[in-house]
Amino acid sequence: EEFLKLQRYLKMQKIDSTVIKKYYYHKNKRWDFQQVDGKVIMLPSKNTYNSLKVYKTLVANKKFNSSKIIDLRLPGKIIINNDEK
């Protein structure tokens, strides 16, 4: 059920799910996903839809292409890390 919800959010945001290599669902009801380029996206347990909006904006901004981890778990904050997870 949670995976279907995430898939629906991705589709609503017009995020191409083929760029996602794997998904990981945490016990605290939040998602991480790894893109085929190795980038890890960390989503919060609440407001996942809005976090995907932010993610889409970041991906469109070319200066974040080298980022290895984009952490969107904290409300109102974006944590960018260029180191491997």
PDB file of C-alpha atoms in Angstrom:
ATOM      1  CA  GLU A   1       0.000   0.000   0.000  1.00  0.00           C
ATOM      2  CA  GLU A   2       2.774   2.490   0.894  1.00  0.00           C
ATOM      3  CA  PHE A   3       4.646   1.629  -2.290  1.00  0.00           C
ATOM      4  CA  LEU A   4       1.536   2.309  -4.359  1.00  0.00           C
ATOM      5  CA  LYS A   5       1.140   5.664  -2.629  1.00  0.00           C
ATOM      6  CA  LEU A   6       4.749   6.569  -3.437  1.00  0.00           C
ATOM      7  CA  GLN A   7       4.266   5.474  -7.050  1.00  0.00           C
ATOM      8  CA  ARG A   8       1.160   7.652  -7.275  1.00  0.00           C
ATOM      9  CA  TYR A   9       3.072  10.658  -5.894  1.00  0.00           C
ATOM     10  CA  LEU A  10       5.895  10.093  -8.390  1.00  0.00           C
ATOM     11  CA  LYS A  11       3.392   9.936 -11.225  1.00  0.00           C
ATOM     12  CA  MET A  12       1.557  13.067 -10.029  1.00  0.00           C
ATOM     13  CA  GLN A  13       4.869  14.951  -9.984  1.00  0.00           C
ATOM     14  CA  LYS A  14       5.743  13.557 -13.435  1.00  0.00           C
ATOM     15  CA  ILE A  15       8.925  11.995 -12.063  1.00  0.00           C
ATOM     16  CA  ASP A  16      10.219   9.247 -14.332  1.00  0.00           C
ATOM     17  CA  SER A  17      10.331   6.088 -12.202  1.00  0.00           C
ATOM     18  CA  THR A  18      12.804   4.477 -14.634  1.00  0.00           C
ATOM     19  CA  VAL A  19      15.563   6.676 -13.141  1.00  0.00           C
ATOM     20  CA  ILE A  20      15.019   4.900  -9.814  1.00  0.00           C
ATOM     21  CA  LYS A  21      17.211   1.847  -9.314  1.00  0.00           C
ATOM     22  CA  LYS A  22      15.883   0.720  -5.924  1.00  0.00           C
ATOM     23  CA  TYR A  23      13.564   1.728  -3.123  1.00  0.00           C
ATOM     24  CA  TYR A  24      13.983   1.245   0.623  1.00  0.00           C
ATOM     25  CA  TYR A  25      11.072   1.565   3.042  1.00  0.00           C
ATOM     26  CA  HIS A  26      12.103   2.287   6.633  1.00  0.00           C
ATOM     27  CA  LYS A  27      10.252   1.082   9.742  1.00  0.00           C
ATOM     28  CA  ASN A  28       9.417   4.682  10.632  1.00  0.00           C
ATOM     29  CA  LYS A  29       7.307   4.869   7.443  1.00  0.00           C
ATOM     30  CA  ARG A  30       9.600   6.866   5.213  1.00  0.00           C
ATOM     31  CA  TRP A  31      11.325   6.163   1.914  1.00  0.00           C
ATOM     32  CA  ASP A  32      14.801   6.360   0.453  1.00  0.00           C
ATOM     33  CA  PHE A  33      15.387   5.684  -3.192  1.00  0.00           C
ATOM     34  CA  GLN A  34      18.529   5.338  -5.215  1.00  0.00           C
ATOM     35  CA  GLN A  35      18.662   6.597  -8.751  1.00  0.00           C
ATOM     36  CA  VAL A  36      20.473   4.717 -11.493  1.00  0.00           C
ATOM     37  CA  ASP A  37      23.233   7.350 -11.295  1.00  0.00           C
ATOM     38  CA  GLY A  38      23.817   6.398  -7.629  1.00  0.00           C
ATOM     39  CA  LYS A  39      22.218   9.483  -6.073  1.00  0.00           C
ATOM     40  CA  VAL A  40      20.237   8.685  -2.888  1.00  0.00           C
ATOM     41  CA  ILE A  41      17.073  10.638  -2.118  1.00  0.00           C
ATOM     42  CA  MET A  42      15.810  10.555   1.478  1.00  0.00           C
ATOM     43  CA  LEU A  43      12.124  11.385   1.914  1.00  0.00           C
ATOM     44  CA  PRO A  44      10.229  12.184   5.131  1.00  0.00           C
ATOM     45  CA  SER A  45       7.432  10.061   6.573  1.00  0.00           C
ATOM     46  CA  LYS A  46       5.028  13.030   6.310  1.00  0.00           C
ATOM     47  CA  ASN A  47       4.592  15.468   3.429  1.00  0.00           C
ATOM     48  CA  THR A  48       6.202  13.065   0.989  1.00  0.00           C
ATOM     49  CA  TYR A  49       4.317  14.620  -1.914  1.00  0.00           C
ATOM     50  CA  ASN A  50       5.657  18.121  -1.161  1.00  0.00           C
ATOM     51  CA  SER A  51       9.169  16.744  -0.700  1.00  0.00           C
ATOM     52  CA  LEU A  52       8.961  15.204  -4.163  1.00  0.00           C
ATOM     53  CA  LYS A  53       8.088  18.663  -5.510  1.00  0.00           C
ATOM     54  CA  VAL A  54      11.296  19.983  -3.946  1.00  0.00           C
ATOM     55  CA  TYR A  55      13.235  17.014  -5.324  1.00  0.00           C
ATOM     56  CA  LYS A  56      11.942  17.703  -8.824  1.00  0.00           C
ATOM     57  CA  THR A  57      13.077  21.331  -8.575  1.00  0.00           C
ATOM     58  CA  LEU A  58      16.531  20.263  -7.361  1.00  0.00           C
ATOM     59  CA  VAL A  59      16.948  17.754 -10.174  1.00  0.00           C
ATOM     60  CA  ALA A  60      16.065  20.449 -12.712  1.00  0.00           C
ATOM     61  CA  ASN A  61      18.805  22.637 -11.228  1.00  0.00           C
ATOM     62  CA  LYS A  62      22.014  21.369 -12.817  1.00  0.00           C
ATOM     63  CA  LYS A  63      24.266  22.511  -9.946  1.00  0.00           C
ATOM     64  CA  PHE A  64      22.987  19.606  -7.823  1.00  0.00           C
ATOM     65  CA  ASN A  65      23.926  16.935 -10.386  1.00  0.00           C
ATOM     66  CA  SER A  66      27.123  16.014  -8.520  1.00  0.00           C
ATOM     67  CA  SER A  67      25.332  15.544  -5.181  1.00  0.00           C
ATOM     68  CA  LYS A  68      25.384  11.975  -3.883  1.00  0.00           C
ATOM     69  CA  ILE A  69      22.688  12.363  -1.207  1.00  0.00           C
ATOM     70  CA  ILE A  70      19.701  14.694  -1.097  1.00  0.00           C
ATOM     71  CA  ASP A  71      18.052  14.553   2.314  1.00  0.00           C
ATOM     72  CA  LEU A  72      14.561  16.061   2.411  1.00  0.00           C
ATOM     73  CA  ARG A  73      13.481  14.587   5.764  1.00  0.00           C
ATOM     74  CA  LEU A  74      13.536  17.786   7.816  1.00  0.00           C
ATOM     75  CA  PRO A  75      10.680  20.251   7.187  1.00  0.00           C
ATOM     76  CA  GLY A  76      11.933  23.400   5.488  1.00  0.00           C
ATOM     77  CA  LYS A  77      15.481  22.076   5.108  1.00  0.00           C
ATOM     78  CA  ILE A  78      17.454  20.456   2.317  1.00  0.00           C
ATOM     79  CA  ILE A  79      20.656  18.628   3.169  1.00  0.00           C
ATOM     80  CA  ILE A  80      22.990  18.018   0.245  1.00  0.00           C
ATOM     81  CA  ASN A  81      25.967  15.704   0.611  1.00  0.00           C
ATOM     82  CA  ASN A  82      28.589  14.965  -2.008  1.00  0.00           C
ATOM     83  CA  ASP A  83      29.997  11.946  -0.122  1.00  0.00           C
ATOM     84  CA  GLU A  84      28.837   8.381  -0.635  1.00  0.00           C
ATOM     85  CA  LYS A  85      26.249   7.085   1.837  1.00  0.00           C
TER      86      LYS A  85
END
